[in-house]
Amino acid sequence: MSNEFEKQEMNVTGEGFLPGLAIDTVIFGFHDNKLKVLLLTYKNTGLFALPGGFIRINEDVNEAARRVLYSRTGLIDIFLDQFYVFGDKSRHDIAPLKTIMQAREFTPDDNHWLLKRFVSIGFYALVDFTKAIPTPDSISDSCDWFELDDLPVLMQDHRQIIDKALQTLQTNLDHKLIGFNLLSENFTMGDLQSLYETILNKKLIRAAFQRKMLSSGILERVAKKWTGGAHKAPYLYRFMAGR
Amino acid sequence: MSNEFEKQEMNVTGEGFLPGLAIDTVIFGFHDNKLKVLLLTYKNTGLFALPGGFIRINEDVNEAARRVLYSRTGLIDIFLDQFYVFGDKSRHDIAPLKTIMQAREFTPDDNHWLLKRFVSIGFYALVDFTKAIPTPDSISDSCDWFELDDLPVLMQDHRQIIDKALQTLQTNLDHKLIGFNLLSENFTMGDLQSLYETILNKKLIRAAFQRKMLSSGILERVAKKWTGGAHKAPYLYRFMAGR
């Protein structure tokens, strides 16, 4: 669901936005072989949520996702991918929305557009979290990285949204990694294996991993990495162009 | 967009349905090494379209997709997967909708809910088309298989929706094939290669394909196929359980 409660969205009918449709973004942060996720905390509510928002009537859905992420977190130039539409009727849960609005001294009418059933389009990205530093504006909610294996209780179905995003990331790792731009241009097989192991959350057998990667057709060998002891230097690879 | 113009959907406000949200289904048919797609033809309009419809306020989005497919084509027990949300504002194109309604002697008010901007959730499936025989009801639109490389002009952005579905199918072939249940329980490497070649629309090198499949961990070898000449009999494989 939606976490964007700007003044213009407080009107009862939601004028200017597509009705019943929200966006939620799952931003995975990777660094130093750790995986984190970006969450908002709503002041005076104890509620944790994914950065989310709504689609303006005159904007594309994919464009809205980038705007929403930027307006909630200050992050820009994040390559977001759609991954799933959360559309079960059971996800309709107005209590946390009322709590958030009331914490801002706004008591919504029962007919308020934000209290109706919403379908949410999930977007995800994987970024180097040392390069993506969230900067919410000072009077609004805070926004921080949380360890994936130590998440707080999240509002509505946001935990399921994260789980589904992680599952998608794990399934599509071979196709997605190139676009995510997480490794330096040239990297060793060991660097690549660490990235896979962190995201898949399991140890991989070195020989089998190397064989799979080399036969995948997505890597090209660049040169040996210079380490001083040439006979032990690992090869460097890069992702092939045009993929 | 949406192709469901039952009486109850002819009302101006679209009461009973989620506003601005549609479903389109891309059903690929595979048989005898050919790939086809299921299209509706709207009588007296010359318009071709994907089977589509809307989401009831009291039903899950995924449930709506199955209902829509059944109501438009008679097909049941088709395993549908979401693949993309089509949400560009440029896809708003009311001319074909007016044509369809007028062919049914209904002239919509400009304010009619079906003429507003819709975001469409794309679902796809791959079925054996000899086992999935569309049976639209007699007074409604016809529904037939069309060769993928010889499609008619389609209404709105339905051609792009098919292209995106095909691209998704090609990318996810390794993960998806098992669920699609297109091969008999036991099959030869040659059967599997034919299926891949048809969907990817290119010839594959036999040795490389076999190596990739055997190292993928999704196949297990069952026995040699009995062909009379035992020394030339190919091995039979099946997909591993629990995947």
Coordinates of C-alpha atoms in Angstrom, one line a residue:
Chain A
M1 CA 0.0 0.0 0.0
S2 CA 0.8 3.6 0.1
N3 CA 2.8 5.8 2.4
E4 CA 2.6 9.1 0.7
F5 CA 0.5 11.5 2.7
E6 CA 1.4 14.8 1.2
K7 CA -1.1 17.6 1.6
Q8 CA -2.5 17.2 -1.9
E9 CA -3.3 13.5 -1.1
M10 CA -5.3 14.4 2.0
N11 CA -8.3 15.4 0.0
V12 CA -11.2 13.0 0.3
T13 CA -11.6 11.9 -3.3
G14 CA -7.9 11.5 -4.3
E15 CA -8.3 13.9 -7.2
G16 CA -5.3 13.9 -9.5
F17 CA -4.4 10.3 -8.8
L18 CA -5.4 7.0 -10.4
P19 CA -8.0 5.5 -8.0
G20 CA -7.3 2.3 -6.0
L21 CA -3.8 1.8 -7.4
A22 CA -0.5 2.2 -5.4
I23 CA 3.1 1.5 -5.8
D24 CA 5.5 -0.1 -3.3
T25 CA 9.2 -0.2 -3.8
V26 CA 11.6 -2.7 -2.3
I27 CA 15.2 -1.4 -2.4
F28 CA 17.8 -4.0 -1.6
G29 CA 21.1 -2.7 -0.6
F30 CA 24.2 -4.7 -1.1
H31 CA 27.6 -4.0 0.3
D32 CA 30.5 -5.9 1.8
N33 CA 28.6 -9.2 1.3
K34 CA 25.5 -8.0 3.3
L35 CA 22.0 -7.5 2.1
K36 CA 19.7 -4.8 3.5
V37 CA 16.4 -3.3 2.7
L38 CA 15.2 0.3 2.9
L39 CA 12.3 1.1 5.2
L40 CA 10.4 4.1 6.3
T41 CA 9.4 4.7 9.9
Y42 CA 6.3 6.8 10.6
K43 CA 6.8 9.2 13.5
N44 CA 4.6 8.7 16.5
T45 CA 3.1 5.5 15.2
G46 CA 5.7 2.7 15.6
L47 CA 4.8 1.7 12.0
F48 CA 7.5 0.5 9.5
A49 CA 6.7 0.4 5.8
L50 CA 8.1 0.2 2.4
P51 CA 8.5 3.5 0.5
G52 CA 5.3 3.8 -1.6
G53 CA 2.9 6.2 -3.1
F54 CA 0.4 6.8 -5.9
I55 CA 0.2 7.3 -9.7
R56 CA -0.8 10.7 -11.1
I57 CA -3.5 10.7 -13.7
N58 CA -1.0 12.2 -16.2
E59 CA 2.0 10.0 -15.6
D60 CA 3.2 6.6 -16.6
V61 CA 3.2 3.9 -13.9
N62 CA 6.9 3.3 -14.3
E63 CA 7.6 7.0 -14.1
A64 CA 5.4 7.3 -11.0
A65 CA 7.6 4.6 -9.3
R66 CA 10.7 6.6 -9.8
R67 CA 9.0 9.8 -8.5
V68 CA 7.6 8.0 -5.5
L69 CA 11.0 6.6 -4.6
Y70 CA 12.7 9.9 -5.0
S71 CA 10.0 11.8 -3.0
R72 CA 10.1 9.3 -0.1
T73 CA 13.9 8.6 0.1
G74 CA 15.7 11.2 -2.0
L75 CA 17.2 8.4 -4.1
I76 CA 17.5 9.2 -7.8
D77 CA 18.7 7.2 -10.8
I78 CA 17.7 3.9 -9.2
F79 CA 16.8 1.4 -11.9
L80 CA 13.5 0.0 -10.7
D81 CA 11.9 -3.2 -12.1
Q82 CA 8.3 -4.2 -11.7
F83 CA 8.1 -7.6 -10.1
Y84 CA 4.5 -8.4 -8.9
V85 CA 1.1 -7.0 -8.5
F86 CA -0.3 -7.4 -5.0
G87 CA -4.1 -7.6 -5.5
D88 CA -5.6 -9.9 -3.0
K89 CA -8.8 -8.5 -1.4
S90 CA -7.5 -9.6 2.0
R91 CA -4.7 -7.0 1.9
H92 CA -7.3 -4.3 2.5
D93 CA -6.4 -3.1 6.0
I94 CA -7.3 0.4 7.0
A95 CA -6.2 0.5 10.7
P96 CA -2.5 1.5 10.0
L97 CA -3.6 4.2 7.6
K98 CA -6.0 5.7 10.1
T99 CA -3.1 5.5 12.7
I100 CA -0.8 7.4 10.4
M101 CA -3.3 10.0 9.5
Q102 CA -4.3 10.5 13.1
A103 CA -0.7 10.9 14.2
R104 CA -0.7 13.9 11.8
E105 CA -3.8 15.2 13.5
F106 CA -6.0 14.3 10.6
T107 CA -9.1 12.2 11.1
P108 CA -10.3 10.8 7.8
D109 CA -13.9 10.4 6.8
D110 CA -14.8 6.7 6.3
N111 CA -15.3 7.5 2.7
H112 CA -11.7 8.8 2.3
W113 CA -10.1 7.5 -0.9
L114 CA -7.0 6.1 1.0
L115 CA -9.3 3.9 3.0
K116 CA -10.7 2.1 0.0
R117 CA -9.2 -1.2 -1.4
F118 CA -5.9 -0.7 -3.2
V119 CA -4.0 -2.9 -5.6
S120 CA -0.3 -2.3 -5.3
I121 CA 2.3 -2.7 -8.0
G122 CA 5.6 -3.9 -6.5
F123 CA 8.9 -2.5 -7.9
Y124 CA 12.4 -3.6 -6.8
A125 CA 16.0 -2.6 -7.2
L126 CA 19.4 -3.7 -5.9
V127 CA 21.9 -1.0 -5.2
D128 CA 25.2 -0.5 -3.5
F129 CA 24.0 1.0 -0.3
T130 CA 27.1 3.0 0.3
K131 CA 26.3 4.9 -2.9
A132 CA 22.6 5.2 -2.2
I133 CA 22.2 7.3 0.9
P134 CA 18.5 8.0 1.7
T135 CA 17.7 11.7 2.5
P136 CA 14.1 12.2 3.5
D137 CA 13.2 15.8 4.2
S138 CA 13.7 16.8 7.8
I139 CA 10.1 17.1 8.9
S140 CA 8.9 13.9 7.3
D141 CA 9.4 10.3 8.2
S142 CA 12.8 8.7 8.6
C143 CA 14.2 6.3 6.2
D144 CA 16.9 3.7 6.9
W145 CA 18.6 0.5 5.9
F146 CA 17.5 -2.6 7.8
E147 CA 19.2 -6.0 7.9
L148 CA 17.2 -8.4 5.8
D149 CA 17.4 -11.1 8.5
D150 CA 16.5 -8.8 11.3
L151 CA 13.4 -6.8 10.1
P152 CA 10.9 -5.1 12.4
V153 CA 7.2 -6.0 12.1
L154 CA 5.9 -4.2 9.0
M155 CA 2.6 -2.7 8.3
Q156 CA -0.1 -4.4 6.2
D157 CA 1.4 -7.0 3.8
H158 CA 4.8 -5.3 3.4
R159 CA 6.7 -8.3 4.8
Q160 CA 5.2 -10.5 2.1
I161 CA 6.1 -7.9 -0.5
I162 CA 9.7 -8.0 0.6
D163 CA 9.7 -11.8 0.6
K164 CA 8.3 -11.9 -3.0
A165 CA 10.8 -9.4 -4.2
L166 CA 13.7 -11.4 -2.7
Q167 CA 12.4 -14.6 -4.3
T168 CA 12.2 -12.8 -7.6
L169 CA 15.7 -11.5 -7.2
Q170 CA 17.0 -14.9 -6.4
T171 CA 15.2 -16.5 -9.4
N172 CA 16.4 -13.9 -11.9
L173 CA 19.9 -13.3 -10.6
D174 CA 21.6 -14.5 -13.8
H175 CA 19.5 -12.0 -15.9
K176 CA 19.5 -9.1 -13.5
L177 CA 23.0 -8.8 -12.2
I178 CA 24.4 -7.1 -15.2
G179 CA 21.8 -4.3 -15.0
F180 CA 22.3 -3.8 -11.3
N181 CA 25.9 -2.6 -11.7
L182 CA 27.0 -3.7 -8.3
L183 CA 30.5 -4.9 -9.2
S184 CA 33.3 -2.8 -10.5
E185 CA 33.8 -3.1 -14.3
N186 CA 36.3 -5.9 -13.9
F187 CA 35.9 -8.5 -11.2
T188 CA 37.2 -11.9 -10.1
M189 CA 35.1 -15.1 -10.1
G190 CA 35.4 -14.9 -6.3
D191 CA 33.8 -11.4 -6.2
L192 CA 30.9 -12.8 -8.3
Q193 CA 30.5 -15.9 -6.2
S194 CA 30.3 -13.8 -3.0
L195 CA 27.6 -11.7 -4.5
Y196 CA 25.6 -14.8 -5.5
E197 CA 26.1 -16.4 -2.1
T198 CA 24.9 -13.3 -0.3
I199 CA 21.8 -12.9 -2.3
L200 CA 20.9 -16.6 -2.4
N201 CA 21.9 -16.9 1.2
K202 CA 23.8 -20.1 0.8
K203 CA 27.3 -21.3 0.1
L204 CA 28.0 -22.4 -3.5
I205 CA 30.6 -25.0 -4.7
R206 CA 33.4 -23.1 -6.3
A207 CA 34.0 -25.4 -9.3
A208 CA 30.4 -25.8 -10.1
F209 CA 29.7 -22.0 -9.8
Q210 CA 32.7 -21.3 -12.1
R211 CA 31.6 -23.8 -14.7
K212 CA 28.0 -22.4 -14.7
M213 CA 29.2 -18.9 -15.1
L214 CA 31.7 -19.6 -17.8
S215 CA 29.1 -21.5 -19.8
S216 CA 26.4 -18.9 -19.4
G217 CA 27.8 -16.7 -22.1
I218 CA 27.5 -13.5 -20.1
L219 CA 31.1 -13.1 -19.0
E220 CA 34.3 -12.4 -20.9
R221 CA 37.8 -12.8 -19.5
V222 CA 39.8 -9.6 -19.4
A223 CA 43.2 -10.3 -17.9
K224 CA 44.9 -11.7 -14.9
K225 CA 44.6 -9.5 -11.8
W226 CA 48.0 -8.3 -10.8
T227 CA 48.7 -9.5 -7.2
G228 CA 52.5 -9.5 -7.1
G229 CA 52.6 -13.3 -7.2
A230 CA 51.7 -13.9 -10.8
H231 CA 51.3 -17.6 -10.6
K232 CA 48.5 -17.3 -8.2
A233 CA 46.7 -14.3 -9.8
P234 CA 43.0 -14.8 -10.5
Y235 CA 41.5 -14.0 -13.8
L236 CA 39.4 -10.8 -14.1
Y237 CA 36.1 -10.9 -15.9
R238 CA 33.5 -8.4 -17.1
F239 CA 30.0 -8.7 -18.3
M240 CA 29.8 -8.9 -22.1
A241 CA 28.5 -5.8 -23.9
G242 CA 25.1 -5.8 -25.5
R243 CA 23.4 -7.9 -22.9
Chain B
M1 CA -7.2 -3.1 -22.1
S2 CA -10.5 -4.8 -21.6
N3 CA -12.8 -6.8 -23.8
E4 CA -15.5 -7.7 -21.4
F5 CA -18.7 -6.0 -22.3
E6 CA -21.3 -8.0 -20.4
K7 CA -24.5 -6.2 -19.6
Q8 CA -23.5 -5.5 -16.0
E9 CA -20.4 -3.7 -17.3
M10 CA -22.4 -1.4 -19.5
N11 CA -23.4 0.8 -16.6
V12 CA -21.8 4.2 -16.7
T13 CA -19.9 4.1 -13.4
G14 CA -18.6 0.5 -13.5
E15 CA -20.2 -0.3 -10.2
G16 CA -18.9 -3.6 -8.7
F17 CA -15.5 -3.4 -10.4
L18 CA -12.2 -1.9 -9.3
P19 CA -11.9 1.4 -11.2
G20 CA -9.3 1.9 -13.9
L21 CA -7.8 -1.6 -13.7
A22 CA -8.0 -4.2 -16.4
I23 CA -6.6 -7.7 -17.0
D24 CA -5.2 -9.0 -20.4
T25 CA -4.3 -12.6 -20.9
V26 CA -1.8 -13.9 -23.4
I27 CA -2.3 -17.6 -24.0
F28 CA 0.4 -19.2 -26.0
G29 CA -0.4 -22.5 -27.6
F30 CA 2.3 -25.1 -28.3
H31 CA 1.9 -28.2 -30.4
D32 CA 3.9 -30.1 -33.0
N33 CA 6.7 -27.5 -32.7
K34 CA 4.5 -24.6 -33.4
L35 CA 3.7 -21.6 -31.3
K36 CA 0.3 -19.8 -31.5
V37 CA -1.6 -17.2 -29.5
L38 CA -5.3 -16.9 -28.6
L39 CA -7.2 -13.9 -29.9
L40 CA -10.8 -12.7 -29.8
T41 CA -12.5 -11.1 -32.8
Y42 CA -15.2 -8.6 -32.2
K43 CA -18.1 -9.1 -34.6
N44 CA -18.9 -6.3 -37.0
T45 CA -15.8 -4.3 -36.0
G46 CA -12.8 -6.0 -37.6
L47 CA -11.1 -5.7 -34.2
F48 CA -8.7 -8.3 -32.9
A49 CA -7.8 -8.4 -29.2
L50 CA -6.5 -10.4 -26.3
P51 CA -9.0 -12.0 -23.9
G52 CA -9.4 -9.5 -21.1
G53 CA -11.7 -8.0 -18.5
F54 CA -12.0 -6.4 -15.1
I55 CA -11.6 -7.1 -11.4
R56 CA -14.6 -7.4 -9.1
I57 CA -14.5 -5.4 -5.9
N58 CA -14.8 -8.6 -3.9
E59 CA -12.3 -10.8 -5.7
D60 CA -8.5 -11.2 -5.8
V61 CA -6.7 -10.0 -8.9
N62 CA -5.3 -13.4 -9.7
E63 CA -8.7 -15.0 -9.2
A64 CA -10.2 -12.3 -11.6
A65 CA -7.6 -13.3 -14.3
R66 CA -8.8 -16.9 -14.2
R67 CA -12.5 -15.9 -14.3
V68 CA -11.9 -13.5 -17.2
L69 CA -10.1 -16.1 -19.2
Y70 CA -12.8 -18.6 -18.6
S71 CA -15.6 -16.2 -19.4
R72 CA -14.0 -15.1 -22.6
T73 CA -12.7 -18.4 -23.9
G74 CA -14.3 -21.2 -21.9
L75 CA -10.8 -22.4 -20.9
I76 CA -10.4 -23.6 -17.4
D77 CA -7.6 -24.9 -15.2
I78 CA -5.0 -22.8 -17.1
F79 CA -2.1 -21.8 -14.9
L80 CA -1.8 -18.1 -15.4
D81 CA 1.3 -16.1 -14.4
Q82 CA 1.4 -12.3 -14.0
F83 CA 4.2 -10.9 -16.2
Y84 CA 3.9 -7.1 -16.5
V85 CA 1.8 -4.1 -15.7
F86 CA 1.0 -1.9 -18.8
G87 CA 0.6 1.5 -17.3
D88 CA 1.8 4.1 -19.8
K89 CA -0.6 7.0 -20.1
S90 CA -0.2 6.8 -23.9
R91 CA -2.0 3.5 -24.1
H92 CA -5.3 5.4 -23.4
D93 CA -7.1 4.9 -26.7
I94 CA -10.9 5.1 -26.6
A95 CA -11.7 4.8 -30.3
P96 CA -11.8 1.0 -30.5
L97 CA -13.9 0.8 -27.3
K98 CA -16.4 3.1 -28.8
T99 CA -16.4 1.0 -32.0
I100 CA -17.1 -2.2 -30.1
M101 CA -19.9 -0.6 -28.0
Q102 CA -21.5 1.0 -31.0
A103 CA -21.4 -2.3 -32.9
R104 CA -23.6 -3.5 -30.1
E105 CA -25.9 -0.6 -30.5
F106 CA -24.7 1.1 -27.4
T107 CA -23.5 4.7 -27.6
P108 CA -21.5 5.5 -24.4
D109 CA -21.5 8.7 -22.6
D110 CA -18.1 10.5 -22.7
N111 CA -18.0 10.0 -19.0
H112 CA -18.5 6.2 -19.2
W113 CA -16.1 4.3 -17.0
L114 CA -14.7 2.2 -19.8
L115 CA -13.5 5.3 -21.6
K116 CA -11.3 6.4 -18.8
R117 CA -7.6 5.6 -18.5
F118 CA -6.9 2.0 -17.6
V119 CA -3.9 0.3 -16.3
S120 CA -3.7 -3.4 -17.4
I121 CA -2.2 -6.3 -15.6
G122 CA -0.8 -8.8 -18.1
F123 CA -1.0 -12.5 -17.4
Y124 CA 0.3 -15.3 -19.6
A125 CA 0.3 -19.1 -19.9
L126 CA 1.6 -21.7 -22.3
V127 CA -0.6 -24.6 -23.0
D128 CA -0.9 -27.6 -25.4
F129 CA -3.4 -26.1 -27.8
T130 CA -4.9 -29.5 -28.8
K131 CA -6.0 -29.9 -25.2
A132 CA -7.1 -26.3 -24.8
I133 CA -10.0 -25.8 -27.1
P134 CA -11.6 -22.3 -26.8
T135 CA -15.4 -22.4 -26.6
P136 CA -16.9 -18.9 -26.5
D137 CA -20.6 -18.8 -26.1
S138 CA -22.5 -18.8 -29.4
I139 CA -23.8 -15.2 -29.5
S140 CA -20.6 -13.6 -28.3
D141 CA -17.3 -12.9 -30.0
S142 CA -15.3 -15.7 -31.7
C143 CA -12.0 -16.9 -30.2
D144 CA -9.3 -18.7 -32.1
W145 CA -5.6 -19.6 -32.3
F146 CA -3.4 -17.4 -34.5
E147 CA 0.2 -18.2 -35.7
L148 CA 2.6 -16.0 -33.8
D149 CA 4.5 -15.0 -36.9
D150 CA 1.3 -14.1 -38.8
L151 CA -0.8 -12.0 -36.4
P152 CA -3.5 -9.6 -37.6
V153 CA -3.4 -6.0 -36.5
L154 CA -4.5 -5.8 -32.9
M155 CA -6.4 -3.2 -31.0
Q156 CA -4.7 -0.7 -28.7
D157 CA -1.3 -1.9 -27.4
H158 CA -2.2 -5.6 -27.5
R159 CA 0.6 -6.4 -30.0
Q160 CA 3.1 -4.9 -27.5
I161 CA 1.5 -7.0 -24.7
I162 CA 2.1 -10.2 -26.7
D163 CA 5.7 -9.2 -27.5
K164 CA 6.4 -8.5 -23.9
A165 CA 4.8 -11.8 -22.9
L166 CA 6.9 -13.7 -25.4
Q167 CA 10.1 -12.0 -24.3
T168 CA 9.2 -12.9 -20.6
L169 CA 8.6 -16.5 -21.7
Q170 CA 11.9 -16.7 -23.5
T171 CA 13.8 -15.2 -20.6
N172 CA 12.2 -17.5 -18.0
L173 CA 12.0 -20.7 -20.0
D174 CA 14.3 -22.6 -17.7
H175 CA 12.2 -21.8 -14.6
K176 CA 8.8 -21.9 -16.2
L177 CA 8.8 -25.1 -18.4
I178 CA 8.3 -27.4 -15.5
G179 CA 5.1 -25.8 -14.4
F180 CA 3.7 -25.6 -17.9
N181 CA 3.5 -29.3 -18.2
L182 CA 3.9 -29.4 -22.0
L183 CA 5.9 -32.6 -22.3
S184 CA 4.9 -36.0 -21.3
E185 CA 6.2 -37.2 -18.0
N186 CA 9.3 -38.7 -19.6
F187 CA 10.9 -37.1 -22.6
T188 CA 14.1 -37.3 -24.6
M189 CA 16.7 -34.5 -24.8
G190 CA 15.6 -34.1 -28.4
D191 CA 12.0 -33.4 -27.3
L192 CA 13.2 -30.8 -24.9
Q193 CA 15.4 -29.2 -27.4
S194 CA 12.6 -28.9 -30.0
L195 CA 10.4 -27.1 -27.4
Y196 CA 13.2 -24.6 -26.6
E197 CA 13.9 -24.0 -30.3
T198 CA 10.3 -23.3 -31.0
I199 CA 9.9 -20.9 -28.2
L200 CA 13.2 -19.1 -28.7
N201 CA 12.7 -19.2 -32.4
K202 CA 16.2 -20.3 -33.2
K203 CA 18.3 -23.4 -33.7
L204 CA 20.4 -24.5 -30.8
I205 CA 23.6 -26.5 -30.8
R206 CA 22.8 -30.0 -29.6
A207 CA 26.0 -30.6 -27.5
A208 CA 25.8 -27.2 -25.8
F209 CA 22.1 -27.5 -25.1
Q210 CA 22.5 -31.0 -23.6
R211 CA 25.4 -29.7 -21.4
K212 CA 23.4 -26.8 -20.2
M213 CA 20.4 -28.9 -19.3
L214 CA 22.3 -31.6 -17.6
S215 CA 24.2 -29.1 -15.4
S216 CA 21.0 -27.1 -14.6
G217 CA 19.9 -29.6 -11.9
I218 CA 16.3 -29.7 -13.0
L219 CA 16.4 -33.0 -14.9
E220 CA 16.8 -36.5 -13.8
R221 CA 17.6 -39.4 -16.1
V222 CA 15.0 -42.2 -16.0
A223 CA 15.9 -45.0 -18.4
K224 CA 16.8 -45.6 -22.0
K225 CA 13.9 -45.2 -24.4
W226 CA 13.2 -48.6 -26.0
T227 CA 13.5 -48.2 -29.8
G228 CA 14.3 -51.7 -30.9
G229 CA 17.9 -51.0 -31.6
A230 CA 19.2 -50.6 -28.0
H231 CA 22.6 -49.2 -28.9
K232 CA 21.0 -46.1 -30.5
A233 CA 18.2 -45.6 -27.9
P234 CA 18.2 -42.1 -26.4
Y235 CA 17.9 -41.6 -22.7
L236 CA 14.6 -40.5 -21.2
Y237 CA 14.5 -37.7 -18.7
R238 CA 11.9 -36.1 -16.4
F239 CA 11.8 -32.9 -14.4
M240 CA 13.0 -33.4 -10.8
A241 CA 10.3 -33.4 -8.1
G242 CA 10.0 -30.5 -5.7
R243 CA 11.0 -27.9 -8.2

